[in-house]
PDB file of C-alpha atoms and ligand atoms in Angstrom:
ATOM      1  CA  UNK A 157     -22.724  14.356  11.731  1.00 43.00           C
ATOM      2  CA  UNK A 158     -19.456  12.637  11.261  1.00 57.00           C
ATOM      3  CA  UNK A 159     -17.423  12.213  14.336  1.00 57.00           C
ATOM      4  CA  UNK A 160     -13.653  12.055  14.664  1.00 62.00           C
ATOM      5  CA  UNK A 161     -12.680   8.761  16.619  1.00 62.00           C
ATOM      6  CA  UNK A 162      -9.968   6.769  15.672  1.00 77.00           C
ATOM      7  CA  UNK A 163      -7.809   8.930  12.626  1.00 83.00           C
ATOM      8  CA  UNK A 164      -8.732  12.199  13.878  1.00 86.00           C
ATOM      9  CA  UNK A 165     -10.205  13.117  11.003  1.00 88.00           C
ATOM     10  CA  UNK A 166     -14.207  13.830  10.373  1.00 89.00           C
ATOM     11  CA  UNK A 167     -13.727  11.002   7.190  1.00 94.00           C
ATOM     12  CA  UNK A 168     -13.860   7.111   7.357  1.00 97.00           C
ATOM     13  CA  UNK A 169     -10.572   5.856   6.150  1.00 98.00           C
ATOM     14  CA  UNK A 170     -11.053   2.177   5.011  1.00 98.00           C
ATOM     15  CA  UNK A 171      -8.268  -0.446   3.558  1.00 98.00           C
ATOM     16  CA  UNK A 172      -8.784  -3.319   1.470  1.00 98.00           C
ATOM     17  CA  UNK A 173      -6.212  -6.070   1.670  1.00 98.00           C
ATOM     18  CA  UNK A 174      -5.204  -9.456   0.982  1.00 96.00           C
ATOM     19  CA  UNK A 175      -3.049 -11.901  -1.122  1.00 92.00           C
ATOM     20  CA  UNK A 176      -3.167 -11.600  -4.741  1.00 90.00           C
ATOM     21  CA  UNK A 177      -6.032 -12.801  -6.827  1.00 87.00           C
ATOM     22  CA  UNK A 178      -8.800 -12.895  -3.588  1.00 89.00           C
ATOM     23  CA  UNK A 179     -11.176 -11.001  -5.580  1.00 91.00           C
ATOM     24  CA  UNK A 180     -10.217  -7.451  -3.717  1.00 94.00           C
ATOM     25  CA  UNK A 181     -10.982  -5.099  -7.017  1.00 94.00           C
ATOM     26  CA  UNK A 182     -14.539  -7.048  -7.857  1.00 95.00           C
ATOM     27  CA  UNK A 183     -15.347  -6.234  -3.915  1.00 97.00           C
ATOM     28  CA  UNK A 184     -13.940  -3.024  -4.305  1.00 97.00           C
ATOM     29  CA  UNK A 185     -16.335  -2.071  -7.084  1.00 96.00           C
ATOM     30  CA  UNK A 186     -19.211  -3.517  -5.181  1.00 97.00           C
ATOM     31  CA  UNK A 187     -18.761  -1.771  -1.940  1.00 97.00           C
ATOM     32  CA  UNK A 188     -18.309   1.523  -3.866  1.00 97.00           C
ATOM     33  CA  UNK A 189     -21.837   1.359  -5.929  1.00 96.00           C
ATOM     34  CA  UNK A 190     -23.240   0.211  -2.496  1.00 96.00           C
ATOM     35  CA  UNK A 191     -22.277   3.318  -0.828  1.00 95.00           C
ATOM     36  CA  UNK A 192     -22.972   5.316  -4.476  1.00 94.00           C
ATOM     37  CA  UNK A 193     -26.164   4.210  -3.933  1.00 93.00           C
ATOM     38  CA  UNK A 194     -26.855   6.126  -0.731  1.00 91.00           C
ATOM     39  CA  UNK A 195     -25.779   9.444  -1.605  1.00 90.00           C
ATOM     40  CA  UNK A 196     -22.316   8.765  -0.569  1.00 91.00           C
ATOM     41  CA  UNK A 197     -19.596   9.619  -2.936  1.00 92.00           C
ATOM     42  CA  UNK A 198     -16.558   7.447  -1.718  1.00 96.00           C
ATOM     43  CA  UNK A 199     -12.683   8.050  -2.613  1.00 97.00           C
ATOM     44  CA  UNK A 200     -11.722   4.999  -4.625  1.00 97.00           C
ATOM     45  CA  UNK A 201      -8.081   4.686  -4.714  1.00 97.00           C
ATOM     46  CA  UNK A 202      -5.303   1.980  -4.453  1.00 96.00           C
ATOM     47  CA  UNK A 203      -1.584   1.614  -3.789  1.00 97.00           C
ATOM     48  CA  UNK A 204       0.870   1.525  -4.838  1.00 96.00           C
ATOM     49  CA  UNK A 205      -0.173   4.369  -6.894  1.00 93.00           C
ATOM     50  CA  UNK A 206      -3.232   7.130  -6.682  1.00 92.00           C
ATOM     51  CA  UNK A 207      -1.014   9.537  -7.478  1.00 94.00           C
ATOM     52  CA  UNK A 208       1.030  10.264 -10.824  1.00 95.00           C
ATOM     53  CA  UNK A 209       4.097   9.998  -8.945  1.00 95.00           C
ATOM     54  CA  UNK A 210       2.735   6.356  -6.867  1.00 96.00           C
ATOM     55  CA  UNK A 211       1.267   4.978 -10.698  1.00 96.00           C
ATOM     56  CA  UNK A 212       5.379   5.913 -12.046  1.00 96.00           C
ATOM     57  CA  UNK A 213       6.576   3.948  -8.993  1.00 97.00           C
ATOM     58  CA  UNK A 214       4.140   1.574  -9.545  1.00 97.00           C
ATOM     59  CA  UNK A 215       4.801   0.821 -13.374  1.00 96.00           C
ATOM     60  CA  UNK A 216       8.801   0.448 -12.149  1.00 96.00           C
ATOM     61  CA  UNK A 217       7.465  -2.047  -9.044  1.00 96.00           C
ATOM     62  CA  UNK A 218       5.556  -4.054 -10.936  1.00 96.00           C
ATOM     63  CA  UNK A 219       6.536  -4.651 -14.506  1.00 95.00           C
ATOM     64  CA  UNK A 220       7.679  -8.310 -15.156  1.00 93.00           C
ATOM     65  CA  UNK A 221      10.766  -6.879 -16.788  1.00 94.00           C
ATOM     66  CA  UNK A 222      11.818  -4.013 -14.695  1.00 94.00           C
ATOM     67  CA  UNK A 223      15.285  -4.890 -12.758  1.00 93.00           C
ATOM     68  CA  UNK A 224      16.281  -6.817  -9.856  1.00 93.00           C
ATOM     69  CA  UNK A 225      16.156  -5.201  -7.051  1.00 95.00           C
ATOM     70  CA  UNK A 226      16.886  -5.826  -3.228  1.00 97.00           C
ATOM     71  CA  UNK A 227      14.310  -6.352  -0.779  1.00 97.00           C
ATOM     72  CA  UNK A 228      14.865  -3.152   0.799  1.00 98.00           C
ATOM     73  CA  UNK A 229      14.592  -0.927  -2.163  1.00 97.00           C
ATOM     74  CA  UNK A 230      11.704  -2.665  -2.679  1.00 97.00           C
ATOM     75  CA  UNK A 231      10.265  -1.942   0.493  1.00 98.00           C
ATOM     76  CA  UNK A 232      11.557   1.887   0.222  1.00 98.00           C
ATOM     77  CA  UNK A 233       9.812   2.330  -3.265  1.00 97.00           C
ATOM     78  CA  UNK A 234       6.516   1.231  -1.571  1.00 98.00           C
ATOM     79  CA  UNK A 235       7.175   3.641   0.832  1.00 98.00           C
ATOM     80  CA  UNK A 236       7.931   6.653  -1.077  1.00 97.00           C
ATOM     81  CA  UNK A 237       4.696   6.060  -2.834  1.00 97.00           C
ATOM     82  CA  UNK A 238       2.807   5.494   0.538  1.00 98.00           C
ATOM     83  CA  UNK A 239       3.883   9.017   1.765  1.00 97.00           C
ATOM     84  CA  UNK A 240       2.532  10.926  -1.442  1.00 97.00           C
ATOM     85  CA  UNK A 241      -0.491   8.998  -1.546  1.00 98.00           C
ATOM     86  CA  UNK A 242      -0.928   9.999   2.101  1.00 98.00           C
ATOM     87  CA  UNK A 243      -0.491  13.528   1.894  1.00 97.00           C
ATOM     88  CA  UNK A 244      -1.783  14.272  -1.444  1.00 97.00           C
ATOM     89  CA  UNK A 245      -4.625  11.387  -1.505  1.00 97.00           C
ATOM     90  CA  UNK A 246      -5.930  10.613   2.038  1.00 98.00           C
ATOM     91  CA  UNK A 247      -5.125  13.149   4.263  1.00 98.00           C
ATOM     92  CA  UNK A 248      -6.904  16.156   2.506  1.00 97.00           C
ATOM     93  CA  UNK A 249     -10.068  13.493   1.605  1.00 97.00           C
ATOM     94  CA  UNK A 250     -10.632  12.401   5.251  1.00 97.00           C
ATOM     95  CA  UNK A 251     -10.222  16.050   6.181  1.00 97.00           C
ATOM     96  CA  UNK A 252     -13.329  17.029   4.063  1.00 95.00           C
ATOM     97  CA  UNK A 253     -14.979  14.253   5.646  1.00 94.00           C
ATOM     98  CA  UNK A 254     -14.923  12.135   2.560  1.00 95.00           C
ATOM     99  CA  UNK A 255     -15.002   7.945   2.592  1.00 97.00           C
ATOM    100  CA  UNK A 256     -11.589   6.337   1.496  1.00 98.00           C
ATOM    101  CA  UNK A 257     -11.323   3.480   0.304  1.00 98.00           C
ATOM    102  CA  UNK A 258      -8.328   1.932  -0.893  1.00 98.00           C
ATOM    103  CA  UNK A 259      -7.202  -1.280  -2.569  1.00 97.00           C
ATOM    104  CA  UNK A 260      -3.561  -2.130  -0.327  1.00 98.00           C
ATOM    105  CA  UNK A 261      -1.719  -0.018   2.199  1.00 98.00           C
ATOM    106  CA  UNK A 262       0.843  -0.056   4.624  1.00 98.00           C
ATOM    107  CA  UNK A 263      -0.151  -3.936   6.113  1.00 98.00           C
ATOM    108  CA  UNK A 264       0.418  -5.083   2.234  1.00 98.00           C
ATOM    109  CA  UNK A 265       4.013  -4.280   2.779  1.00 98.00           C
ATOM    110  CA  UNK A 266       3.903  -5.424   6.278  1.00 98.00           C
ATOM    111  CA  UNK A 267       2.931  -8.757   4.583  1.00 98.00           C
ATOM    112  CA  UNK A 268       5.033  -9.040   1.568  1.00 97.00           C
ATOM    113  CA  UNK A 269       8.461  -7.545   2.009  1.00 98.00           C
ATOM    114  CA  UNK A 270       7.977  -8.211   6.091  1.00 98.00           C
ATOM    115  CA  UNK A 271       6.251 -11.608   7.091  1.00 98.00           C
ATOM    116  CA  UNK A 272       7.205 -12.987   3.339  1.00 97.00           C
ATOM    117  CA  UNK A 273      10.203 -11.055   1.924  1.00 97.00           C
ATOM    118  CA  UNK A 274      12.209 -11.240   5.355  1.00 98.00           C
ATOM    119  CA  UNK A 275      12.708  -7.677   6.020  1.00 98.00           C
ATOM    120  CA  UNK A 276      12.221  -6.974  10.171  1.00 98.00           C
ATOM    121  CA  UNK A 277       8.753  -6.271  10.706  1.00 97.00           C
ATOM    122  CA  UNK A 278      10.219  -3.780  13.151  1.00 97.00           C
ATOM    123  CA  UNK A 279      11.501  -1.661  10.085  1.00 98.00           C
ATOM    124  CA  UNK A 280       9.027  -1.956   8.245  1.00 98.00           C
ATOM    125  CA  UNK A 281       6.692  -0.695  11.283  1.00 97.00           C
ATOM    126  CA  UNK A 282       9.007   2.245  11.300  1.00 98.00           C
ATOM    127  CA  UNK A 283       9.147   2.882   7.743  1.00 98.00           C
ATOM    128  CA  UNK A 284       4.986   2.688   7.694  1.00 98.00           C
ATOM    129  CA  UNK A 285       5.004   5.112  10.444  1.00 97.00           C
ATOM    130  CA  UNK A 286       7.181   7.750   8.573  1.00 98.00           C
ATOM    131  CA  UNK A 287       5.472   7.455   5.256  1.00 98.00           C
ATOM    132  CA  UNK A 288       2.129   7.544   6.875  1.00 98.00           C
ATOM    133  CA  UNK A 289       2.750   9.827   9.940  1.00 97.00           C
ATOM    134  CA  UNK A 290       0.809   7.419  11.593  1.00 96.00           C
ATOM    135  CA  UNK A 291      -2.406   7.234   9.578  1.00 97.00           C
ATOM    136  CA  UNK A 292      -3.861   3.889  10.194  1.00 97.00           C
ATOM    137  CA  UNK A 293      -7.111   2.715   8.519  1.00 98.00           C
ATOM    138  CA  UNK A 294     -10.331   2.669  10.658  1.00 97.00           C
ATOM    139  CA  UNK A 295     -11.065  -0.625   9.222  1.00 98.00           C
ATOM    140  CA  UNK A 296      -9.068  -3.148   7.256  1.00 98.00           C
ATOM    141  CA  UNK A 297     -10.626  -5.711   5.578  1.00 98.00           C
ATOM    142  CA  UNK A 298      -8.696  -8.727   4.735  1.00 97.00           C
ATOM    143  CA  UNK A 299     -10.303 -10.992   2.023  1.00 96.00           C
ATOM    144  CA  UNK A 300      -8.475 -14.325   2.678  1.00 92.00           C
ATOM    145  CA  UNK A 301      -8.621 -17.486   0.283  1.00 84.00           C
ATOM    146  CA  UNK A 302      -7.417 -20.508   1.658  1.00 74.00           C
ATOM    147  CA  UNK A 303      -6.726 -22.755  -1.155  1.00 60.00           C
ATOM    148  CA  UNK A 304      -3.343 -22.228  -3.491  1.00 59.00           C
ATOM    149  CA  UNK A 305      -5.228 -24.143  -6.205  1.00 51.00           C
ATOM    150  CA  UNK A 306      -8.279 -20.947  -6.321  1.00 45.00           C
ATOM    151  CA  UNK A 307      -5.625 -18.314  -6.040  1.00 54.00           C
ATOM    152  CA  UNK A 308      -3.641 -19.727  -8.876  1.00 63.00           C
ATOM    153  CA  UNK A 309      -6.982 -20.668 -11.364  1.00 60.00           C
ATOM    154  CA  UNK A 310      -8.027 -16.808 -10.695  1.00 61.00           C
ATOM    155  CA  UNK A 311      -4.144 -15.589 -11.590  1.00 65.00           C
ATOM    156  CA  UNK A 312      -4.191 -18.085 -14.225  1.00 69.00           C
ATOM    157  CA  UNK A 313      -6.208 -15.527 -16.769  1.00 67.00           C
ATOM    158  CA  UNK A 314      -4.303 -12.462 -16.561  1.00 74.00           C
ATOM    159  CA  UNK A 315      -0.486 -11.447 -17.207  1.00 83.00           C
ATOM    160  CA  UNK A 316       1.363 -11.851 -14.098  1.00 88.00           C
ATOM    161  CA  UNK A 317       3.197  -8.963 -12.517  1.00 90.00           C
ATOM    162  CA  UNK A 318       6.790  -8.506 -10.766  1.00 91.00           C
ATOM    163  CA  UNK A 319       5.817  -9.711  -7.531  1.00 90.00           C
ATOM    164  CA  UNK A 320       3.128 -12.074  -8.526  1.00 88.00           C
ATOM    165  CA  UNK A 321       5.718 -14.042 -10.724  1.00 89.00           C
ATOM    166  CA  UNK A 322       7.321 -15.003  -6.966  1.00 89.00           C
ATOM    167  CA  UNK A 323       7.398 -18.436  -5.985  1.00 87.00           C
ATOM    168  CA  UNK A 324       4.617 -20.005  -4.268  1.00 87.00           C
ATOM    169  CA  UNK A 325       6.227 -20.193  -1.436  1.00 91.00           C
ATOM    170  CA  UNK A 326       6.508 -16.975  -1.219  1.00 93.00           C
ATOM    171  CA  UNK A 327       2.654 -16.566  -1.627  1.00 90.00           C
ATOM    172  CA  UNK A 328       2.042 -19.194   0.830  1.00 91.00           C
ATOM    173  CA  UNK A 329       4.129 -16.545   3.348  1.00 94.00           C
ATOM    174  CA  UNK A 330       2.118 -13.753   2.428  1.00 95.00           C
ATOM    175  CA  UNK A 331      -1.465 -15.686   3.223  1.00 93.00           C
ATOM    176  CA  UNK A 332       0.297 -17.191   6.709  1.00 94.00           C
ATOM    177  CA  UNK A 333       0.858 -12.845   6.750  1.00 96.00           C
ATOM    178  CA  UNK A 334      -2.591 -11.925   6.771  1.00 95.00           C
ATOM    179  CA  UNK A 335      -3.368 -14.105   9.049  1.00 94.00           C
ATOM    180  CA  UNK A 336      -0.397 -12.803  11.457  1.00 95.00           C
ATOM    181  CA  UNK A 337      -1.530  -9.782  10.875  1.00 95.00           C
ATOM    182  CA  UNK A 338      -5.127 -10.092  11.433  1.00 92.00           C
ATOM    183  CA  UNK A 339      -4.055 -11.178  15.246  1.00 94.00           C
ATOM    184  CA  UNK A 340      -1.229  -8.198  15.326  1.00 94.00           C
ATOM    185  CA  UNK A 341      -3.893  -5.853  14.668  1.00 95.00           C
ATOM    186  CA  UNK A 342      -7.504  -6.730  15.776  1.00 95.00           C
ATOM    187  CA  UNK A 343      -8.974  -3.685  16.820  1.00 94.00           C
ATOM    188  CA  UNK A 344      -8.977  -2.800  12.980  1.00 97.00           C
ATOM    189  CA  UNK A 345      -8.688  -5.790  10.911  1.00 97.00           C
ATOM    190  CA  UNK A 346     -11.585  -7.786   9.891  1.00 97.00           C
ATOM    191  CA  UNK A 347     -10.602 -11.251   8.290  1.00 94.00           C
ATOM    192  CA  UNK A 348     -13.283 -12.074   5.606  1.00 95.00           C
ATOM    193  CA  UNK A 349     -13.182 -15.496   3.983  1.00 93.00           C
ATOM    194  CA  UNK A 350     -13.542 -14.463   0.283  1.00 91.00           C
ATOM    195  CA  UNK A 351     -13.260 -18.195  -0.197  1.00 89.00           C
ATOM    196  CA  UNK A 352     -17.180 -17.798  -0.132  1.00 93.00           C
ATOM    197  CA  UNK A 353     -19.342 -16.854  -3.087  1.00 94.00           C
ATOM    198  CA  UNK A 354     -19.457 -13.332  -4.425  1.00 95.00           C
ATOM    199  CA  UNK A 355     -22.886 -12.510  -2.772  1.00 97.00           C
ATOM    200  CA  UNK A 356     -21.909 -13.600   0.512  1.00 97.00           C
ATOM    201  CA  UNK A 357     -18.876 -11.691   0.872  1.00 97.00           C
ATOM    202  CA  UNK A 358     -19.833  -8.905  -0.686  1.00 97.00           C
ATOM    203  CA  UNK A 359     -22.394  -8.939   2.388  1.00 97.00           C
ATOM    204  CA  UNK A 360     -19.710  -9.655   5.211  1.00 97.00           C
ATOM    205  CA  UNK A 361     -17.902  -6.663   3.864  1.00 98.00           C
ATOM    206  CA  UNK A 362     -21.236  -4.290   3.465  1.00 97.00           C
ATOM    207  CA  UNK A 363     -22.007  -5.305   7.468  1.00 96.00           C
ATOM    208  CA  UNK A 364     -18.493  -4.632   8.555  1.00 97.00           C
ATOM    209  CA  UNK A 365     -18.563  -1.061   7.057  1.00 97.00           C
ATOM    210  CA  UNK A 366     -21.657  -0.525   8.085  1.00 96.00           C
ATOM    211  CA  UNK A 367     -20.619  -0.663  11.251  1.00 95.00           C
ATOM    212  CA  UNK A 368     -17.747   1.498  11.229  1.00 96.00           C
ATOM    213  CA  UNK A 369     -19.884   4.176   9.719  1.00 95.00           C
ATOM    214  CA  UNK A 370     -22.580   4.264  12.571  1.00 93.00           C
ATOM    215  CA  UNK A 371     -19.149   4.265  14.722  1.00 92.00           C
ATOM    216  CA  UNK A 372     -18.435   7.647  12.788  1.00 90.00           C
ATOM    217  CA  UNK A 373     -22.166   8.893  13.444  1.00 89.00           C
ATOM    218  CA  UNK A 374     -22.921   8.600  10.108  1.00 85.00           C
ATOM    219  CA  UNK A 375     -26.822   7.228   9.736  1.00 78.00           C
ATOM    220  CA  UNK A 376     -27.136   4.806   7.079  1.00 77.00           C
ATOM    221  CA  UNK A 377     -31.014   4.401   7.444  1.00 71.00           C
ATOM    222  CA  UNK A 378     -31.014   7.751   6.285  1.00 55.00           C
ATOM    223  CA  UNK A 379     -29.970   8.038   2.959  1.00 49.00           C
ATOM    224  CA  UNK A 380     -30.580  12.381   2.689  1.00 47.00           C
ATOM    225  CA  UNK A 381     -29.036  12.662   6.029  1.00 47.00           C
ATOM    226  CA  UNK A 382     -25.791  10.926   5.345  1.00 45.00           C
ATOM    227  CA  UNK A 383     -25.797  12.427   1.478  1.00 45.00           C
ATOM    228  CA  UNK A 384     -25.851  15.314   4.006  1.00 47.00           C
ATOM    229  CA  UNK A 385     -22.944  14.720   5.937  1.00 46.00           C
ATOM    230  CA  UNK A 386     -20.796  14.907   3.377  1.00 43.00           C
TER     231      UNK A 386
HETATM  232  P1  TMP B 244      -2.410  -5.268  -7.257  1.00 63.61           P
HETATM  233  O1  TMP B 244      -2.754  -3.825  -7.365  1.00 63.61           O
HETATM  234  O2  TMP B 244      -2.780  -6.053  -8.465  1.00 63.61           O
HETATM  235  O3  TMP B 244      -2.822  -5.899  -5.984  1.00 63.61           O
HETATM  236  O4  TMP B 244      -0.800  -5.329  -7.297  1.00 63.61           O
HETATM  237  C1  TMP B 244      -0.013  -4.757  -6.341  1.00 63.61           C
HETATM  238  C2  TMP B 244       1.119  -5.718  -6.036  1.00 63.61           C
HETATM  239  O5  TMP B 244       2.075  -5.054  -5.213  1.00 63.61           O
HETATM  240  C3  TMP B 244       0.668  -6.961  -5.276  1.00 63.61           C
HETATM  241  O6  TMP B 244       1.347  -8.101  -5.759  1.00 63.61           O
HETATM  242  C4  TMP B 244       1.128  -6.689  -3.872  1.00 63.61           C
HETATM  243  C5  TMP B 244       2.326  -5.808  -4.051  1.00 63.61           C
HETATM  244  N1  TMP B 244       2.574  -4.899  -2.949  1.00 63.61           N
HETATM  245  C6  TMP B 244       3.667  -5.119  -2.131  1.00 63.61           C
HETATM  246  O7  TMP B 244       4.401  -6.079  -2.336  1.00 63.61           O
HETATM  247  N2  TMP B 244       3.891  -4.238  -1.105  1.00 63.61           N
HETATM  248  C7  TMP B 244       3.103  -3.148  -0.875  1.00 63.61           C
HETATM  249  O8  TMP B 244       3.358  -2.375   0.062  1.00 63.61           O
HETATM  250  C8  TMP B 244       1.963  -2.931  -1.750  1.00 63.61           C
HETATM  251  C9  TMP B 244       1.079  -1.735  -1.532  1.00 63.61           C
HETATM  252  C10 TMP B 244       1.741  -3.823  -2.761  1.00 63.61           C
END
């Protein structure tokens, strides 16, 4: 059976961060038919949004043309949507013992309105703390990619969004962020280079969870018993 280390919940609470355009959704989609395809029925979700509330806060965070706004509103937007997602989205999964995965969380504003948009990481810790009351992940994988020039060709395809339209400075701050926070946090953050082909980190990522799930007493050699467990 499940245990109950680390969130207090009988659930496996899992983050997936880093900067924008290091293939997080195409791992996120692999991971999830991995576990799908032991039984294990995972809670895909991502932030800002999950919930109809997060997506509207979203859509106003992230459209090209929405306003100007201040760092700090910024940072409380993300926030507001953190603490619905948590209590609507997370909480009541990881208390039926469900898998969570989600694409962003609190370290992604730790990283980009803290370490890159200037606002005290000491704030934003708070801030975190209150919209999350204090739910950290059991394991945060961090998909860095070292090279501006790979981030930029993969961006390079798609419309860009609010904060992706920020200077590359700015995005060189939020990869020197990961890394920051990688050492901040390391009994939970696993830096991955997703610099590597799609294969190889795909496996990095599979080993890491694997881990944390025998951590949680869940058996992955047994595919009935874990379908089980759930
Ligand atoms: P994405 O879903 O395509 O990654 O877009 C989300 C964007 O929002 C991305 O540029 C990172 C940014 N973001 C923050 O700046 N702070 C946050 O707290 C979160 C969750 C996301």
């Amino acid at each position: 059976m499940p245990g109950t280390i680390g969130t207090g919940f009988p659930g496996v609470f899992i983050s997936l961060e880093g900067c924008d355009g290091s293939g997080k959704s195409t791992q996120m989609a692999r991971l999830s038919r991995r576990l799908e395809s032991l039984g294990l029925s995972p809670v895909i979700t991502r932030e800002p949004g999950g919930t109809p509330f997060g997506e509207r806060i979203r859509q106003l965070l992230l459209d090209p043309d929405s306003p100007d706004r201040s760092i700090l509103s910024e940072t409380l937007l993300y926030a507001a949507a953190r603490c619905e997602f948590v209590s609507k989205i997370v909480r009541p999964a990881l208390a039926e013992g469900r898998i969570v995965i989600t694409e962003r969380y609190a370290d992604s504003t730790w990283v980009y309105q803290g370490y890159a948009g200037g606002v005290p990481l000491s704030t934003i810790e708070t801030l975190n703390a209150i919209a999350t009351g204090g739910l950290e992940p059991d394991l945060t994988l961090v998909l860095d990619i070292g090279e501006e020039r790979v981030v930029n060709e993969r961006l390079a395809t798609k419309r860009k969004d609010k904060i992706e339209r920020r200077s590359g400075e700015y995005h060189q701050k939020v990869r020197e962020g990961y890394r920051q926070l990688a050492r901040r946090y390391p009994h939970r953050v696993a830096y991955v280079d997703g610099g590597l082909d799609v294969h190889s980190v795909e496996a990095i990522i599979w080993q890491e969870v694997v881990n944390i799930l025998s951590k949680k007493g869940y058996d992955l050699t047994d595919e009935k018993r874990g379908r089980e467990s759930l």
